Short mmCIF file of C-alpha atoms and ligand atoms in Angstrom, two decimals:
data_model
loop_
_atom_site.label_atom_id
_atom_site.label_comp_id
_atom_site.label_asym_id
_atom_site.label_seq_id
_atom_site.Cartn_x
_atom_site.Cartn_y
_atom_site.Cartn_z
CA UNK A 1 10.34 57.30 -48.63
CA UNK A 2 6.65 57.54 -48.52
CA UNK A 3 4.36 54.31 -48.64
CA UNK A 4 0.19 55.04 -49.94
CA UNK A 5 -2.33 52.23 -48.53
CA UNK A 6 -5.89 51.41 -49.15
CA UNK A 7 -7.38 48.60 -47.02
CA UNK A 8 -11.02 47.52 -47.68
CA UNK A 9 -13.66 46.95 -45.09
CA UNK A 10 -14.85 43.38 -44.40
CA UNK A 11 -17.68 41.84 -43.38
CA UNK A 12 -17.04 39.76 -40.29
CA UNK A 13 -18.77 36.10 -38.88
CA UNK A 14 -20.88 35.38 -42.14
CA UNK A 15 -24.12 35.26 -40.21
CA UNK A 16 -22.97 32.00 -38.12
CA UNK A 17 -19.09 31.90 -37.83
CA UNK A 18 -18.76 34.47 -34.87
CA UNK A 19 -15.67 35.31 -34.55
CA UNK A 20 -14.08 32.73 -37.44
CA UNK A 21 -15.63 33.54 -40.90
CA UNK A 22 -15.15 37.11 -42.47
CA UNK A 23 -14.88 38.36 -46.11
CA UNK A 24 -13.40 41.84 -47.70
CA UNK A 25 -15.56 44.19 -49.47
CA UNK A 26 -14.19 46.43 -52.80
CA UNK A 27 -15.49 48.89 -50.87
CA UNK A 28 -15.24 51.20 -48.88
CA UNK A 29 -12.04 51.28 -47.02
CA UNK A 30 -9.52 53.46 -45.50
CA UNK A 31 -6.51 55.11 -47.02
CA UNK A 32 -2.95 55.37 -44.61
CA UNK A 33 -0.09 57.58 -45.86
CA UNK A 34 3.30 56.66 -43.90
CA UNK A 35 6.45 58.51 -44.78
CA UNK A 36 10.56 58.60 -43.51
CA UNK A 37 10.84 61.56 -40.78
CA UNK A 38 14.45 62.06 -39.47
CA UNK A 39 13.48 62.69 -36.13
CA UNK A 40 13.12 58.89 -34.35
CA UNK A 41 9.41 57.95 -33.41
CA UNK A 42 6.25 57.49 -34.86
CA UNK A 43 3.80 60.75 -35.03
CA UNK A 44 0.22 60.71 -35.91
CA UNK A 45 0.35 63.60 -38.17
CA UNK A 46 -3.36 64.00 -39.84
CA UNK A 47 -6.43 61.85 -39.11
CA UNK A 48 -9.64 62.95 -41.56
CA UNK A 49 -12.97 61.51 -41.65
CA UNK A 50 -14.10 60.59 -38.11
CA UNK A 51 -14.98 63.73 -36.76
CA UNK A 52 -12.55 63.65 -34.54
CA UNK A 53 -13.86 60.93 -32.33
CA UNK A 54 -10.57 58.40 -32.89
CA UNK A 55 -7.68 59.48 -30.44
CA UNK A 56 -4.80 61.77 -31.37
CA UNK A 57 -2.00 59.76 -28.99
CA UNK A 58 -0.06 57.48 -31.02
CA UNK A 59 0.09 55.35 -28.69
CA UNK A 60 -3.50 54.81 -28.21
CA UNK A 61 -4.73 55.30 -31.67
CA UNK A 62 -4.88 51.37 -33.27
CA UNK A 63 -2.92 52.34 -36.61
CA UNK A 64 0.05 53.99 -35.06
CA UNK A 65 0.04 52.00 -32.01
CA UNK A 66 0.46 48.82 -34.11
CA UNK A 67 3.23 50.61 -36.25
CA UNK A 68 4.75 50.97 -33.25
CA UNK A 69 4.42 47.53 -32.40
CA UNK A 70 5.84 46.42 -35.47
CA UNK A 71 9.00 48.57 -34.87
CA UNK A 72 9.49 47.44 -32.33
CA UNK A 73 9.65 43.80 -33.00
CA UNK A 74 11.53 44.25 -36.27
CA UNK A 75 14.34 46.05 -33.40
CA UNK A 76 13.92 49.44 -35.67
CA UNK A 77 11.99 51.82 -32.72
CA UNK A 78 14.94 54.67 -33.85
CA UNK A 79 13.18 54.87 -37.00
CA UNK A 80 10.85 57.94 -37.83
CA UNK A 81 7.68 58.04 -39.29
CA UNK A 82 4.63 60.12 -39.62
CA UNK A 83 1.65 58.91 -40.30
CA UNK A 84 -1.57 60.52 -41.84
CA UNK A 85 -4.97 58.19 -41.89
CA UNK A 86 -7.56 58.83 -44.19
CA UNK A 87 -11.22 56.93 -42.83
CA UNK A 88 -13.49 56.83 -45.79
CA UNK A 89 -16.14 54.67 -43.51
CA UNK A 90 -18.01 55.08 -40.70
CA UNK A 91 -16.47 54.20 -37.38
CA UNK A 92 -19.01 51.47 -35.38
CA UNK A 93 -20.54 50.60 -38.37
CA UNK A 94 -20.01 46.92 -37.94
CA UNK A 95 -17.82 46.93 -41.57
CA UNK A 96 -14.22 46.15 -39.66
CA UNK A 97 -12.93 50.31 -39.83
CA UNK A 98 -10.81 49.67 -37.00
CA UNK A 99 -9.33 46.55 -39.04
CA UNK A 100 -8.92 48.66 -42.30
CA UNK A 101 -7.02 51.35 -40.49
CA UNK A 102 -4.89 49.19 -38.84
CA UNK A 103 -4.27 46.92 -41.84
CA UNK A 104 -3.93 49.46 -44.19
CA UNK A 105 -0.54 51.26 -41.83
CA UNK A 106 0.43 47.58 -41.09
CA UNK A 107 0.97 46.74 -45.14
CA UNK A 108 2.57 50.55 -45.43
CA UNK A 109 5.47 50.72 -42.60
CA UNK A 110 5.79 46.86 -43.69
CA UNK A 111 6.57 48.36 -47.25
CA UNK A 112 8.73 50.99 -46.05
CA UNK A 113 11.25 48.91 -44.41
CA UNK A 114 11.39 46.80 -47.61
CA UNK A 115 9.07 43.86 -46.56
CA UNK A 116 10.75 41.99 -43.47
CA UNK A 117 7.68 40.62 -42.87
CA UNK A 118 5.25 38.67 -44.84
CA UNK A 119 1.56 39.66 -45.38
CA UNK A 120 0.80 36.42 -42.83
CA UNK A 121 3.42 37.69 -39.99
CA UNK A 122 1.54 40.99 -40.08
CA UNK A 123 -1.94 39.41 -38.39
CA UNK A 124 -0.46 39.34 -34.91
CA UNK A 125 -0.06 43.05 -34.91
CA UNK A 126 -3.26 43.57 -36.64
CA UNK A 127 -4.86 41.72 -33.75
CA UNK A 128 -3.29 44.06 -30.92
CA UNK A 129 -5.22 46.91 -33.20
CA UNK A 130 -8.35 44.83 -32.15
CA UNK A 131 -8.04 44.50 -29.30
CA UNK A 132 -7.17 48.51 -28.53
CA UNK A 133 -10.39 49.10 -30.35
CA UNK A 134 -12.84 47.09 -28.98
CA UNK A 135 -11.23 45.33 -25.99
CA UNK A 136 -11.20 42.03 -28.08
CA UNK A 137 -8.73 41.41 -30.33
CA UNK A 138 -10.70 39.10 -32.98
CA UNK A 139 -9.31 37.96 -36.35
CA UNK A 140 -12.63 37.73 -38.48
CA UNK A 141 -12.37 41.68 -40.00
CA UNK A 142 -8.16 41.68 -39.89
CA UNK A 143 -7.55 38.77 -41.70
CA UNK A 144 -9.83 39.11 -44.87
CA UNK A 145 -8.73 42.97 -44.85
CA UNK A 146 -5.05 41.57 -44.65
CA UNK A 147 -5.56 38.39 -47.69
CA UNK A 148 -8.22 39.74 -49.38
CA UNK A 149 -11.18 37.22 -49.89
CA UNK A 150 -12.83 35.08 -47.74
CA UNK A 151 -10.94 33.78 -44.38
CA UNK A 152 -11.39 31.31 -41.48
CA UNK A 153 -9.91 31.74 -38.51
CA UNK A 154 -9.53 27.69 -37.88
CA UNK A 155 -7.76 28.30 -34.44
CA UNK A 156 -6.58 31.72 -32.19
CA UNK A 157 -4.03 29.81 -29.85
CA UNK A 158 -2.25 29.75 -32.04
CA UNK A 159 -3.31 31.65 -34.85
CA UNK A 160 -4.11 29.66 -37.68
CA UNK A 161 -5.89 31.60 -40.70
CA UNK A 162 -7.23 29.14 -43.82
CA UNK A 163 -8.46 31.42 -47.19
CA UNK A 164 -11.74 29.69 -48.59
CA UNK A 165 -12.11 30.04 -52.17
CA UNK A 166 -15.39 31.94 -53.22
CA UNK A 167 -17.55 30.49 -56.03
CA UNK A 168 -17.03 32.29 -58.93
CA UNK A 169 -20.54 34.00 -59.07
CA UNK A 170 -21.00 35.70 -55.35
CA UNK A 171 -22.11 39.24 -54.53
CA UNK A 172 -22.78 41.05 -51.42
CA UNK A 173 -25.06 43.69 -50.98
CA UNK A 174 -24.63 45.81 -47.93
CA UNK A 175 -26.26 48.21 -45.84
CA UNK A 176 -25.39 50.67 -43.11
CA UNK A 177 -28.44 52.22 -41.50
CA UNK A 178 -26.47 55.39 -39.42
CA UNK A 179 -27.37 53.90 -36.14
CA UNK A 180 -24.36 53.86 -33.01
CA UNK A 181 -23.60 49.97 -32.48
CA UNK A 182 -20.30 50.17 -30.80
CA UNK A 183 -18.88 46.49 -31.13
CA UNK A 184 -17.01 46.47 -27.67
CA UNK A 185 -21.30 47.07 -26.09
CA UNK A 186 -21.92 44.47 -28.84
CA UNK A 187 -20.04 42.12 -27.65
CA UNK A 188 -20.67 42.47 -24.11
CA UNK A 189 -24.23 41.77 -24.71
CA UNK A 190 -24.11 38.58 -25.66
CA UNK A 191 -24.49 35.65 -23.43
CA UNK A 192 -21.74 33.74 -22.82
CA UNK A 193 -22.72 30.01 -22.36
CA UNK A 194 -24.15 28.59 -25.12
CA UNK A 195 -26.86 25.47 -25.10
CA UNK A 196 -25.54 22.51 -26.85
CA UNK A 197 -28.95 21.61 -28.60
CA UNK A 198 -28.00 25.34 -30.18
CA UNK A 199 -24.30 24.57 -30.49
CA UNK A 200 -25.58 21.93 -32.74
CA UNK A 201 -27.27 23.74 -35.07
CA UNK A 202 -24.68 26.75 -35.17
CA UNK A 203 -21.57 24.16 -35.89
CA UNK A 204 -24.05 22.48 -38.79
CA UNK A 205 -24.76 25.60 -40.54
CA UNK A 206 -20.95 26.93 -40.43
CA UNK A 207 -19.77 23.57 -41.75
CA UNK A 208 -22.66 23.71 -44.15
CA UNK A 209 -21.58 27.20 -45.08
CA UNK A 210 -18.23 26.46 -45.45
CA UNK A 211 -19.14 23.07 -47.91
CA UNK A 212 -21.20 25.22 -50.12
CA UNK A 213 -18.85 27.94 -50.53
CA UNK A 214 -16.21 24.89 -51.59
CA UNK A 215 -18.60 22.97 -54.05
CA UNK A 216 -20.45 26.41 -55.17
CA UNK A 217 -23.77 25.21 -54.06
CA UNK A 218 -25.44 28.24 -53.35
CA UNK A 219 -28.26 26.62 -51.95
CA UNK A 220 -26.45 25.22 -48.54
CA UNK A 221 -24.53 28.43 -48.65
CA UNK A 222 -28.17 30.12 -48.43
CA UNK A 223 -29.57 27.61 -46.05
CA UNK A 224 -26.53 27.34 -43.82
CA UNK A 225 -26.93 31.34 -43.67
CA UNK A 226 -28.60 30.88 -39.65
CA UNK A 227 -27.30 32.45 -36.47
CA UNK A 228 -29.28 30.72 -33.21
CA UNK A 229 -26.65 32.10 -31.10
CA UNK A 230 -25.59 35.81 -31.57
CA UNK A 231 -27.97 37.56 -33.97
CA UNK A 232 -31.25 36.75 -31.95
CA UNK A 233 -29.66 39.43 -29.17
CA UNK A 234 -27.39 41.51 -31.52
CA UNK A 235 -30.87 41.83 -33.74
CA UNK A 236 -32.58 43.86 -31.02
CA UNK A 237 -30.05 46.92 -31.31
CA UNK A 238 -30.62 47.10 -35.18
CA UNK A 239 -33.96 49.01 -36.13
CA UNK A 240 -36.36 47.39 -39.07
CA UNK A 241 -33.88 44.47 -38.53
CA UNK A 242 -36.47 41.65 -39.73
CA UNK A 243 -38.23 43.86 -42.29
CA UNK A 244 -34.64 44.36 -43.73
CA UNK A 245 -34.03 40.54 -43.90
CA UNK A 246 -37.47 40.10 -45.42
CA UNK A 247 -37.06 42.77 -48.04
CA UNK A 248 -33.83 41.12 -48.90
CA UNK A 249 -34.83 37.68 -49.01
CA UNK A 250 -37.76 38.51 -51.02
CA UNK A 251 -35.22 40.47 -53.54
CA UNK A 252 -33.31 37.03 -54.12
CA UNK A 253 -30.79 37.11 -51.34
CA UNK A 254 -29.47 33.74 -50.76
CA UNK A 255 -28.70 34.52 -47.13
CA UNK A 256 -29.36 37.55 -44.62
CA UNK A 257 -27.54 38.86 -41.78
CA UNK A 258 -25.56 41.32 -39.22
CA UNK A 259 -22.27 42.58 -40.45
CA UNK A 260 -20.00 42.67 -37.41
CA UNK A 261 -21.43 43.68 -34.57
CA UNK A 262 -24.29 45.76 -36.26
CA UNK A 263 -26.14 47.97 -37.29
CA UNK A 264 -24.58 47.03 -40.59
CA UNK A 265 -26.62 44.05 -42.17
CA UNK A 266 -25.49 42.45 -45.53
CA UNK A 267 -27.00 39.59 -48.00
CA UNK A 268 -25.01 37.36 -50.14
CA UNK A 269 -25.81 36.90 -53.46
CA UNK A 270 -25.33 35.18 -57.07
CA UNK A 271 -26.22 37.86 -59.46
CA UNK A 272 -24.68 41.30 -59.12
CA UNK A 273 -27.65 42.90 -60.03
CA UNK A 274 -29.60 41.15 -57.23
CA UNK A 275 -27.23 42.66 -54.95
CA UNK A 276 -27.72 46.48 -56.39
CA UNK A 277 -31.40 45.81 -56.27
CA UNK A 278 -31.65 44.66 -52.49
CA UNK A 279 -29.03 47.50 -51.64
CA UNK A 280 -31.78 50.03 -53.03
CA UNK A 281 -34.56 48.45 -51.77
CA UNK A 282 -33.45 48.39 -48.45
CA UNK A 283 -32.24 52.05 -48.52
CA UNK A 284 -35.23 53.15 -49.88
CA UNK A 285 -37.63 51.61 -46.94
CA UNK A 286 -35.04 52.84 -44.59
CA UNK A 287 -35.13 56.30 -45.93
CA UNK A 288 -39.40 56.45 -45.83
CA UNK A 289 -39.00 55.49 -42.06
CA UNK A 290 -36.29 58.59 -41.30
CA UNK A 291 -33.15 56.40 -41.13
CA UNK A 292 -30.20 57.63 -43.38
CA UNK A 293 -28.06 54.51 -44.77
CA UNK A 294 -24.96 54.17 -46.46
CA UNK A 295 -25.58 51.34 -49.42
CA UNK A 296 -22.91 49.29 -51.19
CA UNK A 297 -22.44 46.54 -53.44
CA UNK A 298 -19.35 44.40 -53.89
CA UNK A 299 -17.77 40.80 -55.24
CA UNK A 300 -17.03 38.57 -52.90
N1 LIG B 1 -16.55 39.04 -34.88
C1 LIG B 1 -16.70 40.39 -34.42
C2 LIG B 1 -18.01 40.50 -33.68
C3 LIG B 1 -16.70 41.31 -35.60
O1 LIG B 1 -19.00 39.97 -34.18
O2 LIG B 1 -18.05 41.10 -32.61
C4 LIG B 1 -16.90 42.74 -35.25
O3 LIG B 1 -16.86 43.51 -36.43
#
C-alpha cells in the first residue's frame, strides 16, 4: 500500500519548438512517496528540498492537487492518501521540476489503484499541474517526463503527443547557473505576435530538427538548432548567455540553447565525452565570474 516514484527532469522546446519539442534527462529528478491512509482525502504529508518555497495546501500544491484530480475522475475521492515529495532539483531552473513532481505522484497514485489509467491518459492531469505552476499549462516538460525520450506535442486541442526516436549517439550537456528565472515572468515576456518572415525560419529549423533527429543527421539537427523568436528576449535574463553558447560550440556542441524558460542552457551532442567536457567548461567560466552552477550530463 505504498507506491515509490522517480520522475526525471526534461529539457523543454529544443531551442526552436516552443512549447512542442521537449526531451527527459537521466538526471536529476524528483522522488514522490504515496501511501493508503484510512482516513478519506489526500494530505501533503512531507515536502523536502525547496526550502520551503512550494505551498503546503494540497490543494494548491501541483503534485497533490493533480492526485486529487485524478481521484476524482477515476470516481475514488473517498480514498486516502498521503503524500511525501522529495525535490532533488532546483525549482525555476528551467529543467521542468514542476513537471517531475507532478509526473512522478501522477505514475504513483496511478500505481496504487492498480493502473486504471494508461501512462497516455495521465497527460491531461499532468497539464492541470502546469498550469497551477506557471499559469500555462504546456505539454513540452510533462510529456517527455511522462514517456521518457524525446516528444512532440503535434497538437493541444486536442492533445496529441508523437515520441521521436533519438539517434542512437546523442548527449546533452546541461547547465544551471543559480540565477531566479521564474517561467510564468518568462513567459510573459515574450511578445506575442510573431513576423511571418521569422515564422519562416522558426517552422524550417523545427522541421529541420525534427528530419535530422529521424535520419540521424546530426548536422541539420545542429543547424536547425536556431530560435529567431523566443531566445533573442528570453537570452537577456540569462547572464554570460552568448559566452556560454560560444564556449559550448567551440567544445563540439552540435547545437546551443535555453532549457525551458531559463537560466538553464543545454547543448546537444554526439559524443558523451563532448558533453562532460562542455558541462565543465562552462561551470568553470561561470564559477571565475562568481556564478554557482549546477552541471549535468545525460543520454538523450
Ligand atoms: N515551453 C515552456 C516554456 C517550458 O518555454 O515556457 C518551460 O519549462
Amino acid at each position: 500500500n505504498q507506491v515509490h516514484v522517480f520522475a526525471p527532469a526534461t529539457v523543454a522546446n529544443i531551442v526552436c519548438g516552443y512549447d512542442v519539442l521537449g526531451f527527459a534527462l537521466d538526471e536529476p529528478g524528483d522522488e514522490v512517496v504515496i501511501r493508503r491512509i484510512d482516513p478519506p482525502g489526500v494530505q501533503l504529508k512531507e515536502v523536502t528540498g525547496d526550502d520551503g518555497r512550494l505551498p503546503r495546501d494540497p490543494s494548491k500544491n501541483t503534485v497533490s492537487a493533480s492526485v486529487i484530480s485524478f481521484l476524482n475522475h477515476i470516481g475514488r475521492a473517498d480514498t486516502g492518501v498521503e503524500i511525501s515529495l522529495h525535490k532533488h532539483m532546483p525549482i525555476g531552473s528551467g529543467l521542468g521540476s514542476s513537471a517531475a513532481s507532478t509526473v512522478a505522484g501522477l505514475f504513483a497514485i496511478n500505481a496504487l489503484m492498480g493502473h486504471p489509467l494508461s501512462r497516455r491518459e495521465l497527460l491531461p492531469f499532468a497539464l492541470q499541474g502546469e498550469e497551477l505552476a506557471c499559469g500555462h499549462g504546456h505539454a513540452d516538460n510533462v510529456a517527455p517526463a511522462l514517456l521518457g525520450g524525446i516528444t512532440l506535442i503535434r497538437g493541444y486541442d486536442p492533445l496529441d503527443v508523437v515520441p521521436i526516436p533519438a539517434p542512437p549517439s546523442l548527449f546533452a550537456s546541461v547547465v544551471f547557473p543559480h540565477v531566479d528565472v521564474p517561467t510564468r515572468d518568462a513567459r510573459q515576456m515574450i511578445r506575442a505576435k510573431v513576423a511571418l518572415k521569422d515564422a519562416v525560419i522558426q517552422w524550417g529549423n523545427i522541421a529541420g530538427l525534427v528530419a535530422g533527429l529521424f535520419a540521424h543527421d546530426y548536422e541539420l539537427i545542429g543547424r536547425s538548432m536556431r530560435d529567431v523568436v523566443i531566445e533573442p528576449t528570453r537570452a537577456i535574463l540569462i547572464p554570460e548567455f552568448y559566452e556560454m553558447r560560444r564556449l559550448a560550440m567551440d567544445a563540439g556542441a552540435l547545437g546551443f540553447g535555453i532549457s525551458g524558460s531559463g537560466p538553464s542552457v543545454f547543448a546537444f551532442t554526439q559524443h558523451r565525452d563532448t558533453a562532460t567536457r562542455i558541462t565543465k567548461t562552462i561551470q568553470e567560466y561561470l564559477t571565475e565570474r562568481g556564478i554557482e552552477s549546477n552541471g549535468y550530463v545525460s543520454g538523450v
